[in-house]
């Protein structure tokens, strides 16, 4: 078999493997290199296994409220950590096998091992690295491995790894990253979660549902700092109602390790320090791009704050070399990685009319209880940009379906440009909002105005009706409130 390709992709996360499929569809001879596991972080240690854990948590939460639905549960529903984790790992393994199937189906060569760029159009593949925690599935037999490979175009999709704060480095035992938090071998009684971005809050929410005493420490004034302040405040209130302890405007300045516990020194803005002792600490202070040991420096590839610098089509400053996904910078989300990869390879193949990446229209979802979802500008950002805006809000408490579901806490907020009527931001907190947000993403992508949304018919009874009511509210025409 020839070692020369049209496209080689380094890394098989959602960015890499989707790019490989699109590349093969476009008739390009394609190979993908992976050092650990097909599907990358997303399928094996990120998006998917967390959602499986959170589903167990959701069922447990519902069961604990069975009485309010007229249902009686004989005895108490309890969680078996081993089985909850086993289900989550099983879901990952199934999807990981699915990626292997897709590679085969699309005639994409899988090259197992760690890739290093030797020239802009050449890589050397070494041994597979030790899987971070475990391989999901055995390495398929008969696939390519160590050696030198060339391609007209090489796309770096090597993803990211947990960021560590100096002095509070994860040790895998007392200080966890998402790897250990995803696969605990026991259920801690208490936890400190450092950082309240999507990853931190999702784990905090999961462990709280499992009955753990959880304290979240966030250095910014609000949890989920990228979200709209009003939505974040509402989510906080509901999380606190569920027993989560949240300390904002505070940092973990030091962690003392005991034999089987940690003591976190939590310093608030006013300089006061409180000590919180817990079984474990989850470090969720962000991720950093995997740019090391790739040969980037020798080729003069531009990087910035741990990520490869690209244009709107994934091109680096070195001809023939591209980057997509987490390694190419924020937002570090699977759907951004996939879309960026498709744009990149379509541009390479000369597909007409390829649009550059528009980061303003990438939705963000957090699958905690309550869920949070958003797209576009927050109210504060829109104001900071000097925009004249109209804001509409609608509460879950006024929606028939939400009340019937027993999910009457939440809000949908929309932001319009006053002059043009363009929808420039949508923000949600409450049940199923991670599914609802896509309606507004489509609308924004089509540069929809308030009028078009008002003329759109939403099915009744659904949670989606709140989206229309929020739009109506922005224009003083709300009906059911
Ligand atoms: C706990 C958690 C929950 C998350 N939840 C969500 C969510 O709900 N929604 C969402 O959109 N995003 C979520 N994310 C983020 C999401 O996982 C990432 O944005 C996504 O995986 C990025 O995809 P990628 O293809 O860029 O890289 P990755 O998925 O990181 O894949 C990169 C791959 O490259 C391989 N690799 C690296 N270097 C080399 C090399 N030199 N040679 C060969 N192979 C190499 C790695 O082994 C890896 O498999 C979550 C992340 C975490 C940690």
XYZ file of C-alpha atoms and ligand atoms in Angstrom:
534
model
C 0.000 0.000 0.000
C 1.303 3.466 -0.916
C 2.120 5.843 1.912
C 1.131 8.901 -0.153
C -2.252 10.555 0.394
C -4.172 13.614 -0.664
C -5.131 14.359 2.943
C -3.770 13.110 6.251
C -5.524 14.126 9.444
C -3.712 13.888 12.762
C -6.200 13.034 15.517
C -9.537 11.235 15.296
C -11.714 13.331 17.608
C -15.010 14.736 16.299
C -12.991 17.267 14.335
C -10.630 14.737 12.790
C -12.919 11.837 12.004
C -15.719 13.978 10.530
C -13.143 15.797 8.381
C -11.833 12.445 7.187
C -15.325 11.321 6.154
C -15.994 14.548 4.246
C -12.558 14.303 2.636
C -13.253 10.755 1.447
C -16.707 11.791 0.207
C -14.988 14.437 -1.913
C -12.889 11.747 -3.555
C -9.633 12.549 -1.765
C -7.368 9.685 -0.707
C -7.524 10.061 3.046
C -5.781 8.713 6.124
C -6.275 9.486 9.803
C -3.642 9.031 12.510
C -4.638 8.271 16.086
C -2.404 7.587 19.079
C -5.009 6.465 21.582
C -8.672 6.083 20.770
C -10.982 6.727 17.830
C -13.445 9.484 18.620
C -10.985 11.545 20.677
C -11.924 13.243 23.924
C -15.526 13.872 22.893
C -16.585 10.259 22.488
C -14.286 8.712 25.066
C -13.821 11.266 27.859
C -15.975 14.280 27.097
C -19.361 15.062 25.562
C -20.786 11.571 25.360
C -19.803 9.804 28.611
C -20.758 12.901 30.654
C -24.197 12.903 29.062
C -24.572 9.229 29.958
C -23.648 10.000 33.594
C -26.013 12.976 33.631
C -28.834 10.812 32.291
C -28.457 8.495 35.280
C -28.510 11.586 37.495
C -31.643 12.883 35.769
C -33.513 9.615 36.264
C -32.523 9.612 39.925
C -33.675 13.235 40.304
C -37.027 12.388 38.708
C -37.430 9.336 40.932
C -36.834 11.483 43.981
C -39.792 13.619 42.891
C -42.023 10.682 41.923
C -44.541 11.576 44.599
C -45.315 14.929 42.986
C -46.378 12.998 39.858
C -48.731 10.774 41.857
C -46.276 7.897 41.748
C -45.063 5.861 44.664
C -41.698 4.215 44.612
C -41.420 1.239 46.933
C -38.238 1.840 48.902
C -35.637 4.408 47.885
C -33.969 4.573 44.512
C -30.211 4.518 44.960
C -27.278 4.788 42.569
C -24.614 2.113 42.234
C -21.511 4.013 41.159
C -20.027 0.933 39.478
C -23.082 0.390 37.301
C -23.588 4.083 36.530
C -19.970 4.324 35.350
C -20.182 1.014 33.477
C -23.170 2.272 31.509
C -21.344 5.489 30.636
C -18.227 3.591 29.521
C -20.422 1.237 27.485
C -22.009 4.152 25.657
C -18.525 5.486 24.807
C -17.301 2.084 23.672
C -20.292 1.670 21.374
C -19.667 5.016 19.677
C -15.939 4.414 19.542
C -16.678 1.200 17.614
C -19.029 3.231 15.416
C -16.166 5.520 14.341
C -14.079 2.467 13.383
C -17.021 1.306 11.247
C -17.332 4.721 9.584
C -13.621 4.803 8.739
C -13.896 1.396 7.080
C -17.120 2.266 5.277
C -15.567 5.418 3.803
C -12.303 3.634 2.894
C -10.226 5.843 5.164
C -6.897 4.363 6.265
C -6.446 4.409 10.029
C -2.798 4.790 10.995
C -2.216 3.886 14.634
C 0.544 5.737 16.446
C 1.783 9.178 17.438
C 2.351 11.516 14.483
C 5.067 14.132 14.167
C 5.442 16.551 11.277
C 8.842 16.322 9.614
C 7.979 18.510 6.596
C 4.772 20.450 5.826
C 3.709 17.461 3.720
C 5.265 14.599 5.657
C 4.746 12.882 8.992
C 6.545 10.197 10.874
C 4.323 7.954 12.946
C 5.794 6.428 16.088
C 4.365 4.013 18.619
C 0.930 4.469 20.131
C 1.145 6.390 23.377
C -0.074 4.708 26.505
C -3.808 5.287 26.596
C -4.568 7.986 29.157
C -6.623 5.654 31.267
C -7.655 2.739 29.110
C -8.287 1.852 25.491
C -11.975 1.681 24.675
C -11.770 -1.137 22.195
C -8.879 -3.309 21.117
C -6.856 -1.789 18.271
C -8.345 -3.202 15.047
C -6.038 -5.676 13.322
C -4.553 -5.047 9.897
C -4.450 -1.240 10.049
C -1.396 0.828 9.243
C 1.086 1.771 11.935
C 4.576 3.160 12.399
C 6.306 4.663 9.374
C 6.662 7.733 7.151
C 3.623 9.078 5.297
C 3.170 11.978 2.909
C 0.148 14.013 1.874
C -0.590 17.062 -0.258
C -2.492 18.449 2.717
C -2.034 17.690 6.403
C -4.682 18.705 8.919
C -3.740 18.876 12.603
C -6.709 17.922 14.805
C -4.879 16.889 17.961
C -7.388 18.358 20.422
C -6.718 19.505 23.951
C -6.028 18.275 27.478
C -6.844 19.542 30.975
C -5.157 22.749 32.021
C -3.457 22.657 35.406
C -2.903 25.480 37.874
C 0.632 25.665 39.282
C 0.734 24.112 42.758
C -2.669 22.457 42.279
C -1.640 19.937 39.643
C -3.962 16.953 39.320
C -2.441 13.752 40.729
C -5.175 11.343 39.686
C -5.772 10.360 43.306
C -6.876 13.316 45.412
C -6.977 15.976 42.716
C -8.959 14.766 39.739
C -9.310 15.951 36.161
C -12.262 14.974 33.994
C -10.597 11.613 33.376
C -10.901 10.476 36.993
C -14.189 12.322 37.586
C -15.680 10.419 34.642
C -14.762 7.061 36.058
C -14.734 7.192 39.859
C -14.176 3.841 41.554
C -16.058 5.065 44.607
C -18.598 7.786 45.295
C -16.933 10.532 47.358
C -18.953 12.014 50.213
C -17.731 15.507 49.476
C -16.107 17.336 46.574
C -14.657 20.717 45.736
C -15.007 21.629 42.062
C -12.526 24.277 40.979
C -13.963 26.166 37.985
C -17.566 26.586 36.884
C -17.347 26.385 33.105
C -19.398 23.724 31.339
C -17.144 20.847 32.444
C -17.015 21.892 36.117
C -20.737 22.560 36.398
C -21.735 19.341 34.645
C -19.661 17.275 37.073
C -20.892 19.352 40.032
C -24.480 18.723 38.943
C -23.916 14.994 38.410
C -22.217 14.411 41.770
C -24.829 16.506 43.598
C -27.583 14.324 42.144
C -25.622 11.313 43.430
C -25.907 12.774 46.924
C -22.410 14.225 47.186
C -21.771 17.415 49.185
C -20.374 19.632 46.383
C -18.783 23.069 46.636
C -18.017 24.947 43.421
C -15.380 27.668 43.515
C -15.325 30.182 40.657
C -12.895 33.056 40.250
C -15.315 35.146 38.148
C -18.363 36.956 39.597
C -20.780 34.445 38.033
C -20.886 30.718 37.325
C -20.644 29.663 33.672
C -18.851 32.980 33.026
C -19.469 33.056 29.262
C -23.234 32.926 29.697
C -25.660 35.844 29.980
C -25.580 37.161 33.571
C -29.339 36.801 34.087
C -29.360 33.197 32.877
C -26.311 32.353 34.984
C -27.953 33.866 38.091
C -31.111 31.841 37.519
C -29.148 28.626 37.013
C -27.198 29.349 40.192
C -30.386 29.789 42.199
C -31.719 26.450 41.027
C -28.433 24.630 41.541
C -28.269 26.050 45.075
C -31.842 24.903 45.660
C -30.586 21.411 44.836
C -28.011 21.778 47.593
C -24.966 22.782 45.574
C -22.692 25.235 47.394
C -21.297 27.939 45.132
C -18.604 30.469 45.935
C -17.924 33.082 43.229
C -15.330 35.863 43.057
C -13.018 33.432 44.820
C -10.026 31.299 43.974
C -8.540 28.106 45.330
C -5.163 29.479 46.357
C -3.722 26.312 47.877
C -4.608 22.656 48.336
C -3.293 20.613 51.241
C -3.378 16.892 50.780
C -4.303 14.494 53.563
C -4.155 10.694 53.495
C -7.557 10.439 51.838
C -8.836 14.004 51.622
C -7.922 17.503 50.519
C -8.232 20.878 52.178
C -8.803 23.695 49.731
C -7.877 27.227 50.769
C -10.527 29.401 49.202
C -9.635 33.073 48.992
C -12.386 35.576 48.324
C -11.869 38.985 46.694
C -11.755 40.734 50.075
C -8.707 38.645 51.002
C -10.538 36.354 53.434
C -9.529 32.698 53.296
C -11.758 29.795 54.252
C -10.656 26.184 54.346
C -12.858 23.499 52.872
C -12.009 19.870 53.516
C -13.421 17.345 51.079
C -12.734 13.820 49.844
C -11.584 14.979 46.409
C -11.043 18.105 44.311
C -11.960 18.251 40.632
C -9.755 20.656 38.711
C -11.881 22.101 35.897
C -10.000 25.266 35.018
C -10.097 24.831 31.264
C -8.187 22.965 28.610
C -5.090 23.666 26.556
C -4.258 22.686 22.999
C -2.079 19.653 22.204
C 0.610 21.510 20.249
C 3.693 19.918 21.787
C 5.935 17.274 20.135
C 4.291 17.763 16.771
C 7.250 19.386 15.061
C 5.417 22.704 14.769
C 8.331 24.874 15.924
C 10.752 23.429 13.368
C 8.290 24.194 10.577
C 7.686 27.727 11.882
C 3.963 27.192 12.497
C 2.427 30.190 14.280
C 0.815 29.475 17.644
C -0.886 31.736 20.152
C -1.643 30.938 23.800
C -1.252 27.195 23.273
C -3.265 26.966 20.044
C -2.390 26.912 16.338
C -3.255 30.149 14.523
C -5.525 29.613 11.499
C -7.654 31.628 9.096
C -11.390 31.120 8.578
C -10.687 28.015 6.470
C -8.296 26.257 8.854
C -5.118 27.321 6.998
C -1.981 27.861 9.061
C 0.835 30.177 7.976
C 2.620 27.148 6.418
C 1.315 26.131 2.969
C -0.236 22.669 2.918
C -0.696 22.610 6.688
C -4.050 23.159 8.412
C -5.496 22.929 11.916
C -9.039 22.450 13.207
C -10.890 21.814 16.466
C -9.668 22.416 20.000
C -6.034 22.709 18.930
C -7.048 25.633 16.696
C -8.532 27.633 19.562
C -11.823 28.427 21.273
C -14.649 27.811 21.580
C -13.486 24.313 22.411
C -16.608 22.443 21.387
C -17.168 19.308 19.351
C -19.606 20.868 16.885
C -17.184 23.728 16.240
C -14.430 21.182 15.561
C -16.614 19.241 13.108
C -17.766 22.312 11.216
C -14.278 23.759 11.053
C -13.020 20.469 9.598
C -15.703 20.298 6.919
C -14.996 23.899 5.870
C -11.269 23.144 5.755
C -11.452 20.054 3.586
C -14.130 21.465 1.278
C -11.870 24.457 0.665
C -8.958 22.086 -0.040
C -11.114 20.161 -2.541
C -12.189 23.391 -4.243
C -15.886 23.053 -3.427
C -17.505 26.292 -4.655
C -19.103 28.720 -2.196
C -17.453 27.505 1.023
C -18.047 30.042 3.784
C -15.380 30.781 6.388
C -16.080 29.860 10.008
C -18.491 32.299 11.699
C -17.749 32.026 15.402
C -20.592 34.376 16.308
C -23.167 31.697 15.570
C -21.777 28.715 17.464
C -24.214 27.493 20.125
C -23.007 26.485 23.583
C -24.783 24.001 25.835
C -24.298 22.919 29.435
C -26.158 19.764 30.420
C -26.421 20.374 34.152
C -29.762 20.389 35.976
C -31.127 22.910 35.017
C -29.702 22.938 31.498
C -28.254 26.104 29.983
C -27.958 26.926 26.274
C -27.084 29.985 24.257
C -26.058 31.425 20.918
C -24.836 34.867 19.933
C -24.337 37.951 22.050
C -25.187 38.228 25.739
C -27.016 41.366 26.815
C -23.819 42.740 28.372
C -21.755 42.070 25.235
C -24.380 43.600 22.951
C -24.390 46.732 25.130
C -20.595 46.788 25.248
C -20.609 46.765 21.436
C -22.752 49.871 21.610
C -25.764 48.149 20.069
C -29.245 49.509 20.540
C -31.175 46.411 21.565
C -34.579 45.021 22.422
C -34.750 42.228 24.982
C -37.579 39.713 25.390
C -38.054 37.183 28.171
C -40.431 34.347 28.826
C -40.709 32.219 31.910
C -41.178 28.435 32.017
C -43.796 29.044 34.722
C -46.201 30.431 32.092
C -45.855 27.545 29.613
C -48.411 24.743 29.676
C -46.037 21.978 28.580
C -43.410 22.996 31.140
C -45.999 22.869 33.916
C -47.297 19.487 32.703
C -43.732 18.159 32.721
C -43.190 19.434 36.255
C -40.442 21.713 34.883
C -41.757 25.190 35.559
C -38.438 26.808 36.485
C -36.506 28.463 33.714
C -36.368 31.287 31.231
C -35.852 32.070 27.569
C -34.289 35.391 26.715
C -33.815 36.872 23.261
C -31.884 39.894 22.110
C -32.653 41.811 18.913
C -30.895 44.641 17.174
C -33.428 47.469 17.540
C -32.696 49.028 14.175
C -32.584 46.004 11.896
C -34.755 43.619 13.897
C -32.038 40.957 13.570
C -31.874 38.290 16.249
C -28.386 38.670 17.733
C -28.577 36.545 20.867
C -30.656 33.809 22.515
C -30.152 32.475 26.039
C -31.996 29.769 27.914
C -32.076 28.015 31.245
C -34.418 25.137 32.093
C -35.502 21.680 30.982
C -34.482 20.551 27.470
C -33.105 23.928 26.431
C -30.075 22.189 24.918
C -32.502 20.772 22.340
C -34.460 24.033 21.911
C -31.520 26.317 21.170
C -31.023 24.943 17.664
C -34.251 26.662 16.547
C -32.660 30.020 17.209
C -29.327 28.915 15.713
C -31.069 28.170 12.411
C -32.918 31.488 12.673
C -29.700 33.417 13.280
C -27.927 31.638 10.455
C -30.713 32.757 8.119
C -30.387 36.284 9.527
C -33.996 36.093 10.650
C -35.787 39.174 11.893
C -38.421 39.461 14.620
C -41.168 39.631 12.008
C -40.278 36.288 10.454
C -40.145 34.655 13.865
C -43.534 36.129 14.766
C -44.973 34.672 11.550
C -43.609 31.225 12.369
C -46.067 28.737 13.843
C -44.811 26.776 16.844
C -46.554 23.506 17.807
C -48.726 23.393 20.926
C -48.156 22.292 23.602
C -44.373 22.433 23.481
C -41.557 24.097 25.321
C -40.659 25.699 21.979
C -43.712 27.967 22.247
C -41.712 29.902 24.818
C -39.263 30.856 22.080
C -42.014 32.649 20.179
C -43.413 34.245 23.342
C -39.953 35.594 24.210
C -39.758 37.153 20.730
C -43.243 38.634 21.161
C -42.230 39.981 24.564
C -39.315 41.862 23.031
C -41.858 43.767 20.947
C -44.543 44.221 23.615
C -46.837 41.621 22.046
C -46.545 38.705 24.465
C -49.742 36.625 24.543
C -49.649 34.131 27.404
C -48.251 36.176 30.246
C -15.751 16.396 30.303
C -15.973 17.048 28.969
C -17.244 17.260 28.499
C -17.434 17.861 27.270
N -18.704 18.056 26.822
C -18.915 18.642 25.633
C -20.218 18.822 25.135
O -21.212 18.444 25.762
N -20.369 19.399 23.912
C -19.296 19.826 23.168
O -19.471 20.348 22.080
N -18.033 19.668 23.637
C -17.831 19.084 24.831
N -16.551 18.903 25.277
C -15.437 19.370 24.427
C -15.144 18.377 23.300
O -14.827 17.128 23.858
C -14.013 18.887 22.443
O -14.314 20.182 21.986
C -13.794 17.989 21.251
O -13.443 16.688 21.650
C -12.686 18.552 20.368
O -12.516 17.728 19.271
P -11.129 17.630 18.497
O -11.386 16.743 17.327
O -10.599 18.970 18.248
O -10.116 16.954 19.513
P -10.156 15.640 20.524
O -11.522 15.174 20.655
O -9.414 16.094 21.685
O -9.350 14.592 19.691
C -8.001 14.737 19.416
C -7.415 13.363 19.117
O -6.089 13.530 18.622
C -5.270 12.495 19.119
N -3.875 12.950 19.036
C -3.323 14.002 19.689
N -2.032 14.152 19.314
C -1.772 13.179 18.412
C -0.616 12.815 17.667
N 0.525 13.493 17.759
N -0.708 11.748 16.852
C -1.854 11.038 16.740
N -2.970 11.346 17.419
C -2.935 12.410 18.234
C -5.788 12.309 20.540
O -5.442 11.024 21.030
C -7.291 12.477 20.347
O -7.923 11.258 20.116
C -16.323 18.268 26.489
C -15.029 18.046 26.953
C -14.850 17.434 28.169
C -13.458 17.185 28.646
